[in-house]
Short mmCIF file of C-alpha atoms in Angstrom, two decimals:
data_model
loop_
_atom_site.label_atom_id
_atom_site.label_comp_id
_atom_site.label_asym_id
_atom_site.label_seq_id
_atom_site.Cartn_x
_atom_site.Cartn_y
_atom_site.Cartn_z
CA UNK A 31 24.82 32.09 188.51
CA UNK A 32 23.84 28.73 188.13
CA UNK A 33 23.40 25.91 191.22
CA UNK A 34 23.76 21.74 191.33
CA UNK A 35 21.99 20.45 193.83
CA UNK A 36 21.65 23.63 195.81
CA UNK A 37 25.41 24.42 195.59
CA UNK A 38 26.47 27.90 193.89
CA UNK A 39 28.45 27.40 190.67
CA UNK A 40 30.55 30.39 189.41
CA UNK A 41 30.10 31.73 185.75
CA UNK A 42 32.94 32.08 183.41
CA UNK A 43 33.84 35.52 183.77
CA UNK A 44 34.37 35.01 187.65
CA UNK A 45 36.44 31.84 186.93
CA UNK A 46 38.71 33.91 184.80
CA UNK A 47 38.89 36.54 187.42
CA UNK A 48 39.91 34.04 189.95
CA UNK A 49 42.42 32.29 188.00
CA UNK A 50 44.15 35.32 186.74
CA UNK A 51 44.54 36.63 190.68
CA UNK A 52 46.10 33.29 191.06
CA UNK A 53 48.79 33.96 188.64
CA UNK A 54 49.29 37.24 189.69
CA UNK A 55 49.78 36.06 193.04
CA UNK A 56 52.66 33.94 192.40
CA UNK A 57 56.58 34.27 193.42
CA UNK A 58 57.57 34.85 190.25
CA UNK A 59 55.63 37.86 189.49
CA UNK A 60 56.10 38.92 192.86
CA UNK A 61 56.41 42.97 192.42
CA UNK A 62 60.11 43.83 194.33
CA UNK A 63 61.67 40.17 192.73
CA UNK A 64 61.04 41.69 189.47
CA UNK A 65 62.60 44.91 189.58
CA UNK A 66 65.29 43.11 191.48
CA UNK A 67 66.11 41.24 188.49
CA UNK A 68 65.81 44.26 186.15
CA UNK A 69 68.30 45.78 188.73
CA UNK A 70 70.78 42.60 187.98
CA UNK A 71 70.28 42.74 184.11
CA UNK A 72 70.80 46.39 184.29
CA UNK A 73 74.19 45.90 185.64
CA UNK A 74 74.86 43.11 183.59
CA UNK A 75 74.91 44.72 180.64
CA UNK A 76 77.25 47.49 181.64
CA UNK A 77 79.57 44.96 182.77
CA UNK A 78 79.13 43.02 179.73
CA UNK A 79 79.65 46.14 177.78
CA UNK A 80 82.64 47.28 179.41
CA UNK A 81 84.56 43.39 179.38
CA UNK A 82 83.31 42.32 175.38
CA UNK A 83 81.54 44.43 173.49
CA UNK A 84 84.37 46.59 171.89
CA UNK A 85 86.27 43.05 170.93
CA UNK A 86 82.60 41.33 170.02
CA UNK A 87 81.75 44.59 167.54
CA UNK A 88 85.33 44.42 166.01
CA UNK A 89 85.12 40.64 165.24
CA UNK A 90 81.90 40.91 163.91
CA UNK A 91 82.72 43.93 161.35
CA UNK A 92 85.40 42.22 160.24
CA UNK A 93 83.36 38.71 159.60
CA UNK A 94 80.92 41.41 158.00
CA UNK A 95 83.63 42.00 155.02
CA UNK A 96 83.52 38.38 154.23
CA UNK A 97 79.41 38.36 154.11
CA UNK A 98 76.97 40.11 151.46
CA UNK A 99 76.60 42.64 153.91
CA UNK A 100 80.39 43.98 153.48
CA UNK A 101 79.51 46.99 152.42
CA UNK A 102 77.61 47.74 155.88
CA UNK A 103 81.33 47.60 157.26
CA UNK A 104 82.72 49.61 154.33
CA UNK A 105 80.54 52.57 155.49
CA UNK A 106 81.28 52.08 159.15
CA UNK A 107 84.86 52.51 158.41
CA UNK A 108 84.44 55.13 156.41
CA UNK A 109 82.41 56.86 159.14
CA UNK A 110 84.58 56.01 161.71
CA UNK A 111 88.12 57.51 159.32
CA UNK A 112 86.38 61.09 159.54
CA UNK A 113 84.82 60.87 163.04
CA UNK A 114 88.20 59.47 164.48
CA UNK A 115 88.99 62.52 166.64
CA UNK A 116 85.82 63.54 167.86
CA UNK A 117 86.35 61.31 171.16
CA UNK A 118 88.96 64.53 171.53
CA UNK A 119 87.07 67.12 171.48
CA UNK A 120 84.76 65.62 174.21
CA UNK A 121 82.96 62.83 172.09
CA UNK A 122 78.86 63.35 171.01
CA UNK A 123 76.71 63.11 174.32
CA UNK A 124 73.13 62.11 174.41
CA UNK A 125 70.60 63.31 176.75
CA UNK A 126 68.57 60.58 175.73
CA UNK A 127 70.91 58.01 176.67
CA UNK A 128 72.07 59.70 179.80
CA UNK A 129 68.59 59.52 181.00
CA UNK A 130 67.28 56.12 179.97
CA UNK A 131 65.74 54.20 182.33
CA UNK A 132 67.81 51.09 182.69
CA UNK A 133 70.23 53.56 184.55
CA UNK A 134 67.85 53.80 187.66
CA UNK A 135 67.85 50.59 187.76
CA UNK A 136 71.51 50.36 187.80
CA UNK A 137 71.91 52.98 190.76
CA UNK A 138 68.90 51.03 193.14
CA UNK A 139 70.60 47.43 192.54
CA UNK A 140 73.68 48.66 194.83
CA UNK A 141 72.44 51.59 195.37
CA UNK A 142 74.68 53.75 194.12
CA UNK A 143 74.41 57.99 195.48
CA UNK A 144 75.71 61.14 195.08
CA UNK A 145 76.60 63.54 198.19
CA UNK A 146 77.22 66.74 196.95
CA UNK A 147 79.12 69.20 199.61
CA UNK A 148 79.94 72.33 198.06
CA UNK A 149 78.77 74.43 194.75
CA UNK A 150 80.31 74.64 191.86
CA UNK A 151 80.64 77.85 189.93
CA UNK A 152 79.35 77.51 186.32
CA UNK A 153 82.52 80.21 185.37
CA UNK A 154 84.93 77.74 186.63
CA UNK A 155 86.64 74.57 185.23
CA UNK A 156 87.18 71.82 186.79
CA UNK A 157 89.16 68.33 187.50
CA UNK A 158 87.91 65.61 189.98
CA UNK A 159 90.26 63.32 191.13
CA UNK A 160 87.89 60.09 191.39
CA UNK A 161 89.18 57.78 194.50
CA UNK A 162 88.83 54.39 194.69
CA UNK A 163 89.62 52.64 191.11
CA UNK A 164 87.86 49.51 192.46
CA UNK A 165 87.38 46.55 189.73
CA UNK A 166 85.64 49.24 186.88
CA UNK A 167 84.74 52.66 188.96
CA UNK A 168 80.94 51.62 188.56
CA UNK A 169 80.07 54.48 190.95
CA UNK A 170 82.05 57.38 188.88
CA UNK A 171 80.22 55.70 185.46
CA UNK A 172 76.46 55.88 187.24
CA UNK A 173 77.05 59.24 189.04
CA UNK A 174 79.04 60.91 186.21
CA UNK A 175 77.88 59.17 183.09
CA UNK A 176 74.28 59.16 183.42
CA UNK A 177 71.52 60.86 184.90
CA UNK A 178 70.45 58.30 187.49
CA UNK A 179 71.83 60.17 190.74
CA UNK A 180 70.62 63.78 188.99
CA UNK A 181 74.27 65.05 188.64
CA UNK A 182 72.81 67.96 186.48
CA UNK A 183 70.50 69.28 188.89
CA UNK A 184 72.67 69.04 191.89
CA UNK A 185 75.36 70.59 189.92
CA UNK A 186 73.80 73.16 187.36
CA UNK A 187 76.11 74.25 184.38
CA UNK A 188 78.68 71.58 184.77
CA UNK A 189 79.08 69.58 182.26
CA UNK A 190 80.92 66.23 183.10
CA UNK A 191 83.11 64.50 181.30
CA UNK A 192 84.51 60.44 182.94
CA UNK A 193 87.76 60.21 181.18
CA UNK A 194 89.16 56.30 180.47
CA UNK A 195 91.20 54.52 178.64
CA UNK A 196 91.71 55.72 174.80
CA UNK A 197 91.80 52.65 173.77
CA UNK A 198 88.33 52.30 174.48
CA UNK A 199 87.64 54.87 171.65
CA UNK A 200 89.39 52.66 168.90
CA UNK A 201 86.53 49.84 169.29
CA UNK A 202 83.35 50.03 166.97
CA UNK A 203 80.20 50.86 168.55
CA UNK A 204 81.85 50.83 172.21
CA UNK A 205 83.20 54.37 171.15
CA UNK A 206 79.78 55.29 170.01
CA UNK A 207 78.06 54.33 173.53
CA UNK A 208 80.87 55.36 175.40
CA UNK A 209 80.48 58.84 173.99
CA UNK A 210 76.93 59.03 174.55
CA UNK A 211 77.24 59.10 178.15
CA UNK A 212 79.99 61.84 177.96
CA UNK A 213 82.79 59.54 178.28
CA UNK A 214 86.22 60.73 176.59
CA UNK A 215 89.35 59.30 176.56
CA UNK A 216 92.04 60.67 179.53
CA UNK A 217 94.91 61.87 177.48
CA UNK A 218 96.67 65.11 177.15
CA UNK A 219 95.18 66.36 173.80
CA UNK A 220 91.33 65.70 174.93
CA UNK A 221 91.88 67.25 178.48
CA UNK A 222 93.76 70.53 176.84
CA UNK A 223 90.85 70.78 174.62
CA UNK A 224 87.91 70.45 177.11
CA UNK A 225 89.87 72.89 179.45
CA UNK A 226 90.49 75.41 176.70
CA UNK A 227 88.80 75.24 173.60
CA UNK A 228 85.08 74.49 175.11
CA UNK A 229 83.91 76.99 177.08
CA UNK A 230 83.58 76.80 180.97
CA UNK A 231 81.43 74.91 183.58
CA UNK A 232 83.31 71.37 182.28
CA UNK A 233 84.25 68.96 184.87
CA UNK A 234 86.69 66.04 184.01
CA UNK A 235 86.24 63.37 186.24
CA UNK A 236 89.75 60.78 186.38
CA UNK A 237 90.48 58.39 188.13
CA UNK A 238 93.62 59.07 189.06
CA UNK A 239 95.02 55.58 190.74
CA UNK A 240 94.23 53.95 186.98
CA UNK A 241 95.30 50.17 186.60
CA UNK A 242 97.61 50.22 189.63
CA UNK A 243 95.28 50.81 191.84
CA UNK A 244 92.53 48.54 190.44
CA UNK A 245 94.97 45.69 191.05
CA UNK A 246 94.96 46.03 195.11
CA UNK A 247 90.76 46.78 194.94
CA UNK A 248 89.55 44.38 197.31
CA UNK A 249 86.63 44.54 200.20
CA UNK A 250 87.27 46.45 203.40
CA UNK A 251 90.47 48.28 202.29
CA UNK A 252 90.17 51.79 201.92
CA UNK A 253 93.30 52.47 199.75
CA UNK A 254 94.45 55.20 196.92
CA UNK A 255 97.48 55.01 194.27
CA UNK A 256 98.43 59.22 194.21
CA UNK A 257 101.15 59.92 196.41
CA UNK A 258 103.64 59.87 192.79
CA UNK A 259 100.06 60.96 190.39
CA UNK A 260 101.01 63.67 189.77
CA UNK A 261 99.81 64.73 186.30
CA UNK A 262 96.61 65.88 186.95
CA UNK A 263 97.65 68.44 189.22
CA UNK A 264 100.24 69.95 186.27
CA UNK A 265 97.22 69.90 183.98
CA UNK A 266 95.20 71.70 186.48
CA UNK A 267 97.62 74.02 186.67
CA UNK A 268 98.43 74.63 183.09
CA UNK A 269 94.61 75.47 182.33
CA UNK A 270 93.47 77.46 185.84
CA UNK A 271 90.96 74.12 186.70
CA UNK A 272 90.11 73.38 190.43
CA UNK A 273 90.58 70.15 191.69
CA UNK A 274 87.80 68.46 193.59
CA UNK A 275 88.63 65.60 195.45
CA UNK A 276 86.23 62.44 195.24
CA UNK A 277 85.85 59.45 197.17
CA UNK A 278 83.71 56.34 196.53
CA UNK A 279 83.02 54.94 199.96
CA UNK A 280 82.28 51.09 198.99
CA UNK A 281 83.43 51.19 195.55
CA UNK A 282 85.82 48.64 196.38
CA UNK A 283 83.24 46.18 197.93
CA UNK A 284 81.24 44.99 194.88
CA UNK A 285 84.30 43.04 193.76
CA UNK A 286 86.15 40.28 194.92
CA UNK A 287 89.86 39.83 193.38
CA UNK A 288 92.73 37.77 193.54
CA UNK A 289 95.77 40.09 194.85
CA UNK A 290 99.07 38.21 193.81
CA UNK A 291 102.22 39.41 195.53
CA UNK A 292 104.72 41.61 194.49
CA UNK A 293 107.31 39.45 192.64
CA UNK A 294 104.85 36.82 192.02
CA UNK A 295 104.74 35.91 188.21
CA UNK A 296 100.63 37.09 188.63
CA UNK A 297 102.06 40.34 189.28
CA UNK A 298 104.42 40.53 186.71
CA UNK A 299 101.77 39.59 184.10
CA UNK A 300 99.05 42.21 185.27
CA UNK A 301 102.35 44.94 185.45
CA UNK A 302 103.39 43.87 181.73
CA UNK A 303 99.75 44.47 180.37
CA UNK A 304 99.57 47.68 182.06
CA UNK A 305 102.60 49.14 180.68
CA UNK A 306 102.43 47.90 177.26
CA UNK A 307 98.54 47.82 176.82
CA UNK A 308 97.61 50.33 179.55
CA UNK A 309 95.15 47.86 181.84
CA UNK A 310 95.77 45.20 184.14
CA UNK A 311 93.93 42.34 183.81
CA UNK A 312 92.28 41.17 186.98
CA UNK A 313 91.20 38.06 188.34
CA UNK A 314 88.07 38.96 189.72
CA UNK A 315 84.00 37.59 190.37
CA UNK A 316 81.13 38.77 191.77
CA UNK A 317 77.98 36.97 192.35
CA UNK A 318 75.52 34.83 189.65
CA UNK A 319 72.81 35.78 187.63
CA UNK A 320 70.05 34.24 189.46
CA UNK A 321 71.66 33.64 193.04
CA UNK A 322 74.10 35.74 195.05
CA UNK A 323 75.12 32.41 196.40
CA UNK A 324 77.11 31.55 193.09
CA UNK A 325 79.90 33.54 191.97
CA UNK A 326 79.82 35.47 188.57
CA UNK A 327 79.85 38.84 187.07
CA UNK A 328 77.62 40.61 188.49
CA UNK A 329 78.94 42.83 191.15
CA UNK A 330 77.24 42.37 194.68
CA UNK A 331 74.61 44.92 195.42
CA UNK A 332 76.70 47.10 198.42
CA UNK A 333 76.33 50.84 198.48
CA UNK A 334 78.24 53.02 196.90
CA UNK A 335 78.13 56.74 198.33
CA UNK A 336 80.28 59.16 196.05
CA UNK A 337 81.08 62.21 197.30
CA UNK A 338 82.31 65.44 195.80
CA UNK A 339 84.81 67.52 198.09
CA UNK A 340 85.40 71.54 198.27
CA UNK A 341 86.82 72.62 194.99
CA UNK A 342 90.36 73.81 195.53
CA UNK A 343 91.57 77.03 193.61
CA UNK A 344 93.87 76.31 191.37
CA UNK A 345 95.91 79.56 189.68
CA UNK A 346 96.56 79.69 186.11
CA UNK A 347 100.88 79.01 185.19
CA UNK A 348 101.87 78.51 181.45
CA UNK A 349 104.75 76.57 182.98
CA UNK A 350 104.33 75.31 186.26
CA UNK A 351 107.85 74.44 188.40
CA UNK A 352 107.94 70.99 189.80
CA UNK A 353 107.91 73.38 193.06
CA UNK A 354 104.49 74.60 191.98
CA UNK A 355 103.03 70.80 191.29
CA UNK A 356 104.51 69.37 194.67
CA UNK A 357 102.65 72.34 196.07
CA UNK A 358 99.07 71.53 194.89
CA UNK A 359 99.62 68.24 194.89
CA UNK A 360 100.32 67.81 199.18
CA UNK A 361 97.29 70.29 199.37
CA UNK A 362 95.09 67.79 197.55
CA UNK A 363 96.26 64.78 199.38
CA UNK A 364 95.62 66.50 202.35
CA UNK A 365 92.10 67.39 201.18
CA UNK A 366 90.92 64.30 200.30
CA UNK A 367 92.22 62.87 203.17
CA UNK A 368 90.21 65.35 205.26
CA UNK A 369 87.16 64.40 203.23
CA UNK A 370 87.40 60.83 203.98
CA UNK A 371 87.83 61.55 207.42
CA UNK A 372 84.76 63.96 207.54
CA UNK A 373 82.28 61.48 206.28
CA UNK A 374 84.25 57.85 206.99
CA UNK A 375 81.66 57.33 210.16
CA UNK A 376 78.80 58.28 208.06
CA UNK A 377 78.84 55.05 205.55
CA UNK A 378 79.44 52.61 207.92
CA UNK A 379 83.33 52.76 208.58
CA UNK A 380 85.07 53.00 212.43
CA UNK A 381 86.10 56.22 213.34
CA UNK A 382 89.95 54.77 213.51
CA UNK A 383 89.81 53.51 209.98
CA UNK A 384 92.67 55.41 207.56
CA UNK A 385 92.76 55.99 204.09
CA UNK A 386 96.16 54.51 203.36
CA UNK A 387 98.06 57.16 200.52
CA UNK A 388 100.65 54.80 198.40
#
């Protein structure tokens, strides 16, 4: 160490030292802001995924056939003519992608959580009605989907399978990274297969309010389209599969929508698209990218607490009566109400609050 005029000078090496706990030191590599903005990127890109990427992939394959590159798209297609039905027999998921990290990230940003209250057996089949819709059902894609809230190890031997749209499936690369998660489209064909062709221990998660119910989401209404959903419940009968009923407390908070009126030309719109199409568009925003002051498409960062209900036994009939289905169908109602009322206090919700049944 060197002096001038008596005063210490530092060498180079502690300069550097100095300077670089400076930098370190600053806001903007500040430890929790960082993973808070992997948390918002994480979410992002689901979001982005879900909204664009099938229609982004199919513009670009076809603007591929007009390139050099055409015969990248030729093989695609070609690919995609003799893999068209595997979505149907429960699609081609990945481990891997199930457990990548980005996921975590995705399930702390809310957080998202997983309250398991009975076991499963592995011998069994079964079908979980999923409760909220809300704007996208982000809690039953991080609970059932992926890894992040350990569905494997709190349910050992189930395999589960999120059932959407099958429209979904017709998109290049979306179907690819849909199926990778275990996603598979919620028609009859796929759901007869899964229940009879593949074994036990599978678990098909729908979401049984679909597009209706997605249209009244909004925060601090707790309500579910089933009282005339009745499929499920046939299916569930046709196959022997229990039905577990699931509800998302705060699924419906991350979102904020515009609810038009019944009878209001909004309404009409969203109800035309969801008959002819099979979704309803919303009008919808969440918060910005770099503030939660601005609004955006990232959802806000509320918890979401899924839980999974007592597995009703369901008996096996070839050809259920309408008696039969009515039958099942009040004793599931009445189950999931129970459920919500069991645990309603527990995330935050008044002990006179009602899940309202339309």
């Amino acid at each position: 160490m060197a002096s001038v005029k008596g005063r210490p000078v530092m060498g180079t090496g502690s300069s550097i030292l100095s300077a670089l706990q400076d930098l370190f030191s600053v806001t903007w590599l500040n430890r929790s802001k960082v993973e808070k903005q992997l948390q918002v990127i994480s979410v992002l890109q689901w979001v982005l995924s879900f909204l664009v990427l099938g229609v982004a992939c199919s513009v670009i394959l076809m603007y591929t056939f007009c390139t050099d590159c055409w015969l990248i798209a030729v093989l695609y297609f070609t690919w995609l003519v003799f893999d068209w039905n595997t979505p149907k027999k429960g699609g081609r998921r990945s481990q891997w992608v199930r457990n990548w990290a980005v996921w975590r990230y995705f399930r702390d940003y809310f957080p998202i959580q997983l309250v398991k209250t009975h076991n499963l057996l592995t011998s069994r089949n079964y079908i979980f009605g999923y409760h909220p819709h809300g704007i996208m059902g982000l809690g039953a894609f991080c609970n059932f989907s992926t890894e992040a809230t350990e569905v494997s190890k709190k349910f050992p031997g189930i395999r589960p399978y999120l059932a959407t749209l099958a429209g979904n499936f017709r998109m290049p690369v979306l179907r690819e990274y849909l199926m990778s998660g275990g996603i598979c489209p919620v028609n009859r064909d796929t759901i007869d297969y899964l229940l009879s062709k593949n074994g036990s221990g599978n678990a098909i998660i729908i979401v049984v309010g679909g597009a209706a119910e997605s249209l009244s989401s909004m925060p601090g209404k707790n309500a579910v389209t089933l009282r005339n959903r009745k499929g499920f419940v046939k299916l569930a009968l046709r196959h022997g599969a229990d039905l577990v009923p699931t509800y998302s407390f705060g699924e419906n908070e991350v979102y904020k929508q515009v609810i038009f009126e019944e009878g209001s030309w909004g309404r009409w719109v969203q109800k035309k698209f969801q008959k002819y199409i099979g979704f309803a568009p919303c009008i919808f925003h969440g918060r910005g990218l770099f503030s939660s002051d601005t609004w955006g498409l990232v959802p806000y960062s509320k918890p979401i607490t899924t839980v999974v209900g007592e597995p009703i036994t369901i008996p096996r009939l070839e050809r259920p009566t309408q008696q039969d289905i009515d039958l099942y169908h009040a004793m599931y109602v009445q189950a999931l109400v129970k459920l919500f009322d069991q645990h309603k206090t527990k995330f935050g919700l008044p002990e006179t609050e009602v899940l309202e049944v339309n």
